[in-house]
């Protein structure tokens, strides 16, 4: 790419006698890209151009061009003096003479500038958001229960499968592309790194077991030994859609598909694909929309347990701590697929937001029966992010100190599945199946043990007798404190 300063034709000699204060500034075309897509205009007064020409003539230098050359795709300059260009420039000057202003086209954004402005618009939206929602707690016999929050009207209008699942990837990941999102999460006590004290020894042992336990793998797939190298070549540097189509299910297997093939213990799980978590109270900004997520369906709980949960969850028009969508309770696994130079960072932020909600829901449930200390430093959810060659696996856990809860992630494994002749191509697949087979039943059992302790709660009862209502904004209490952002 090169830059060439060039001038529009000077004013006609008949106009040279104008006073300087009356002469319109003339656009100076700073550069054209090699692909002819962008031009940057700056303004100069013609008197300045005449002075430069006069000095050049006195110094014996050639006069500057009076007709604009064009930049070729090859990077060279090619002089073109067409009648169209001359007429266009003349029309521009005549327009200024009549209106005392330049044509609107000089001040319009091109597509690239518009995209650059839209890239940062998410932060402005954060600043313009309505007040932080307030969670109302009901205290019954010394126990505090969070009430669901009504969805915003704008979100209720979007409550259709099409609007929830078909938004563009660019739009849903806009807020996560900025490193400032890490600071916004930190303001809510969610951190994208390991805590100083880390996870418990029991959780460490469990992670090793999930990594090392053997599992059956598909016999006929694109990861088959004789197809693996070719598959990796075909998807290298390709976009997210192709990576998902070709290998996503070989990295993170679908719980629903495994159940259809006979893993009946997974029938009570519910999964979503690129579906917004419209039933969840977000930590920061809009609700998450993972590429893939897994939680529990209603069939995982008994009727009695559902009767105890329903008041805490509300209707499909409410949001709560305990659901991701109206179908999915207590999510525990998310997967994000990203491609590009900054893809891992974007995926990490998306997963961190989603898994903060997942861990927070379990902590709030335990806090309702005053058993939250049992969860201190225990892994309560997992996330996986990958592109066409690398995989990152994390565990997410809380640090609980009295009424304050902070959220961290533990790096379990990060690796390239394309190296060493594909030695680790099935590592993430086996890990995910072990999460389904080994960890998930343990997790469900402890959730059910707490639900069984919940008393029947009816928030419709008047505020008379033993019910006491307290409120806590999501930016206060054990979740977060006010904090400045970058």
mmCIF file of C-alpha atoms in Angstrom, residues 184-318:
data_model
loop_
_atom_site.group_PDB
_atom_site.id
_atom_site.type_symbol
_atom_site.label_atom_id
_atom_site.label_comp_id
_atom_site.label_asym_id
_atom_site.label_seq_id
_atom_site.Cartn_x
_atom_site.Cartn_y
_atom_site.Cartn_z
ATOM 1 C CA UNK A 184 -16.490 -5.857 33.503
ATOM 2 C CA UNK A 185 -16.554 -9.474 34.658
ATOM 3 C CA UNK A 186 -14.034 -8.739 37.403
ATOM 4 C CA UNK A 187 -16.368 -5.992 38.634
ATOM 5 C CA UNK A 188 -18.880 -8.798 39.208
ATOM 6 C CA UNK A 189 -16.269 -10.920 41.003
ATOM 7 C CA UNK A 190 -15.734 -13.289 38.069
ATOM 8 C CA UNK A 191 -12.122 -13.821 37.020
ATOM 9 C CA UNK A 192 -10.686 -15.537 33.957
ATOM 10 C CA UNK A 193 -7.808 -17.177 35.805
ATOM 11 C CA UNK A 194 -6.975 -19.494 38.700
ATOM 12 C CA UNK A 195 -7.364 -18.250 42.280
ATOM 13 C CA UNK A 196 -4.361 -18.188 44.597
ATOM 14 C CA UNK A 197 -5.655 -21.122 46.621
ATOM 15 C CA UNK A 198 -6.957 -23.111 43.642
ATOM 16 C CA UNK A 199 -9.319 -26.063 43.738
ATOM 17 C CA UNK A 200 -9.560 -28.848 46.311
ATOM 18 C CA UNK A 201 -7.461 -31.996 46.074
ATOM 19 C CA UNK A 202 -10.649 -33.945 45.448
ATOM 20 C CA UNK A 203 -11.438 -31.792 42.415
ATOM 21 C CA UNK A 204 -7.884 -32.219 41.121
ATOM 22 C CA UNK A 205 -8.165 -35.985 41.388
ATOM 23 C CA UNK A 206 -11.523 -35.899 39.652
ATOM 24 C CA UNK A 207 -10.101 -33.850 36.761
ATOM 25 C CA UNK A 208 -7.315 -36.384 36.276
ATOM 26 C CA UNK A 209 -9.874 -39.175 36.274
ATOM 27 C CA UNK A 210 -11.968 -37.399 33.661
ATOM 28 C CA UNK A 211 -8.900 -36.981 31.459
ATOM 29 C CA UNK A 212 -7.511 -40.485 31.842
ATOM 30 C CA UNK A 213 -10.551 -42.783 31.928
ATOM 31 C CA UNK A 214 -11.053 -44.653 28.668
ATOM 32 C CA UNK A 215 -14.131 -44.291 26.505
ATOM 33 C CA UNK A 216 -15.340 -45.749 23.244
ATOM 34 C CA UNK A 217 -14.830 -43.465 20.247
ATOM 35 C CA UNK A 218 -16.526 -43.456 16.831
ATOM 36 C CA UNK A 219 -15.037 -46.042 14.507
ATOM 37 C CA UNK A 220 -16.011 -44.364 11.241
ATOM 38 C CA UNK A 221 -15.515 -40.602 11.274
ATOM 39 C CA UNK A 222 -13.312 -37.860 9.834
ATOM 40 C CA UNK A 223 -10.904 -38.570 12.705
ATOM 41 C CA UNK A 224 -10.328 -42.090 11.423
ATOM 42 C CA UNK A 225 -6.592 -42.748 11.198
ATOM 43 C CA UNK A 226 -6.466 -42.812 7.398
ATOM 44 C CA UNK A 227 -8.589 -39.630 7.092
ATOM 45 C CA UNK A 228 -7.315 -37.547 9.991
ATOM 46 C CA UNK A 229 -4.452 -35.663 8.300
ATOM 47 C CA UNK A 230 -6.542 -34.825 5.267
ATOM 48 C CA UNK A 231 -9.383 -33.620 7.470
ATOM 49 C CA UNK A 232 -7.041 -31.287 9.347
ATOM 50 C CA UNK A 233 -5.698 -29.847 6.090
ATOM 51 C CA UNK A 234 -9.183 -29.243 4.724
ATOM 52 C CA UNK A 235 -10.396 -27.246 7.739
ATOM 53 C CA UNK A 236 -7.193 -25.319 8.431
ATOM 54 C CA UNK A 237 -7.851 -21.560 8.457
ATOM 55 C CA UNK A 238 -11.489 -22.108 7.479
ATOM 56 C CA UNK A 239 -14.392 -20.355 9.134
ATOM 57 C CA UNK A 240 -16.319 -21.338 12.221
ATOM 58 C CA UNK A 241 -19.271 -22.797 10.344
ATOM 59 C CA UNK A 242 -17.124 -25.321 8.518
ATOM 60 C CA UNK A 243 -15.198 -26.266 11.669
ATOM 61 C CA UNK A 244 -18.472 -26.934 13.497
ATOM 62 C CA UNK A 245 -19.861 -28.932 10.586
ATOM 63 C CA UNK A 246 -16.807 -31.164 10.192
ATOM 64 C CA UNK A 247 -15.323 -31.763 13.647
ATOM 65 C CA UNK A 248 -17.267 -30.105 16.505
ATOM 66 C CA UNK A 249 -19.079 -33.318 17.469
ATOM 67 C CA UNK A 250 -15.747 -35.164 17.436
ATOM 68 C CA UNK A 251 -14.389 -32.710 20.025
ATOM 69 C CA UNK A 252 -17.493 -32.337 22.215
ATOM 70 C CA UNK A 253 -20.028 -35.137 21.637
ATOM 71 C CA UNK A 254 -23.724 -34.360 21.862
ATOM 72 C CA UNK A 255 -25.451 -35.728 24.951
ATOM 73 C CA UNK A 256 -28.699 -35.958 23.013
ATOM 74 C CA UNK A 257 -27.170 -37.984 20.173
ATOM 75 C CA UNK A 258 -25.453 -40.317 22.633
ATOM 76 C CA UNK A 259 -28.800 -40.839 24.361
ATOM 77 C CA UNK A 260 -30.463 -41.663 21.038
ATOM 78 C CA UNK A 261 -27.750 -44.245 20.395
ATOM 79 C CA UNK A 262 -28.490 -45.971 23.687
ATOM 80 C CA UNK A 263 -26.922 -43.999 26.561
ATOM 81 C CA UNK A 264 -30.241 -43.898 28.409
ATOM 82 C CA UNK A 265 -28.736 -42.309 31.529
ATOM 83 C CA UNK A 266 -28.391 -39.129 29.450
ATOM 84 C CA UNK A 267 -32.081 -38.956 28.567
ATOM 85 C CA UNK A 268 -32.747 -36.464 31.365
ATOM 86 C CA UNK A 269 -30.163 -34.002 30.045
ATOM 87 C CA UNK A 270 -31.138 -31.056 27.890
ATOM 88 C CA UNK A 271 -28.842 -29.356 25.391
ATOM 89 C CA UNK A 272 -28.983 -26.205 23.317
ATOM 90 C CA UNK A 273 -27.168 -25.164 20.157
ATOM 91 C CA UNK A 274 -26.586 -21.437 19.626
ATOM 92 C CA UNK A 275 -29.606 -20.662 21.794
ATOM 93 C CA UNK A 276 -29.757 -17.602 23.993
ATOM 94 C CA UNK A 277 -29.954 -18.179 27.744
ATOM 95 C CA UNK A 278 -33.037 -16.021 28.025
ATOM 96 C CA UNK A 279 -34.133 -17.633 31.272
ATOM 97 C CA UNK A 280 -30.955 -16.639 33.121
ATOM 98 C CA UNK A 281 -30.116 -13.446 34.977
ATOM 99 C CA UNK A 282 -26.919 -12.287 33.230
ATOM 100 C CA UNK A 283 -23.801 -11.290 35.108
ATOM 101 C CA UNK A 284 -22.858 -8.532 32.681
ATOM 102 C CA UNK A 285 -24.593 -7.392 29.532
ATOM 103 C CA UNK A 286 -26.901 -9.587 27.444
ATOM 104 C CA UNK A 287 -27.597 -13.223 28.253
ATOM 105 C CA UNK A 288 -25.021 -15.750 27.006
ATOM 106 C CA UNK A 289 -25.599 -17.659 23.787
ATOM 107 C CA UNK A 290 -23.149 -20.589 23.724
ATOM 108 C CA UNK A 291 -22.464 -22.566 20.580
ATOM 109 C CA UNK A 292 -23.314 -25.662 22.621
ATOM 110 C CA UNK A 293 -24.448 -26.148 26.201
ATOM 111 C CA UNK A 294 -25.779 -28.939 28.398
ATOM 112 C CA UNK A 295 -27.850 -28.919 31.567
ATOM 113 C CA UNK A 296 -30.676 -30.847 33.179
ATOM 114 C CA UNK A 297 -34.180 -31.174 31.816
ATOM 115 C CA UNK A 298 -37.290 -31.279 34.006
ATOM 116 C CA UNK A 299 -37.275 -35.064 33.757
ATOM 117 C CA UNK A 300 -34.133 -35.119 35.923
ATOM 118 C CA UNK A 301 -36.233 -34.139 38.966
ATOM 119 C CA UNK A 302 -39.183 -35.653 40.767
ATOM 120 C CA UNK A 303 -42.565 -33.945 40.841
ATOM 121 C CA UNK A 304 -41.995 -32.953 44.463
ATOM 122 C CA UNK A 305 -38.632 -31.417 43.610
ATOM 123 C CA UNK A 306 -40.131 -29.512 40.690
ATOM 124 C CA UNK A 307 -42.885 -28.154 42.929
ATOM 125 C CA UNK A 308 -40.204 -26.764 45.231
ATOM 126 C CA UNK A 309 -38.168 -25.306 42.364
ATOM 127 C CA UNK A 310 -41.001 -23.756 40.373
ATOM 128 C CA UNK A 311 -41.576 -20.724 42.655
ATOM 129 C CA UNK A 312 -37.839 -19.939 42.492
ATOM 130 C CA UNK A 313 -37.826 -20.195 38.692
ATOM 131 C CA UNK A 314 -41.121 -18.577 37.770
ATOM 132 C CA UNK A 315 -42.739 -18.761 34.348
ATOM 133 C CA UNK A 316 -41.318 -18.534 30.833
ATOM 134 C CA UNK A 317 -41.654 -14.756 31.206
ATOM 135 C CA UNK A 318 -39.231 -14.671 34.157
#
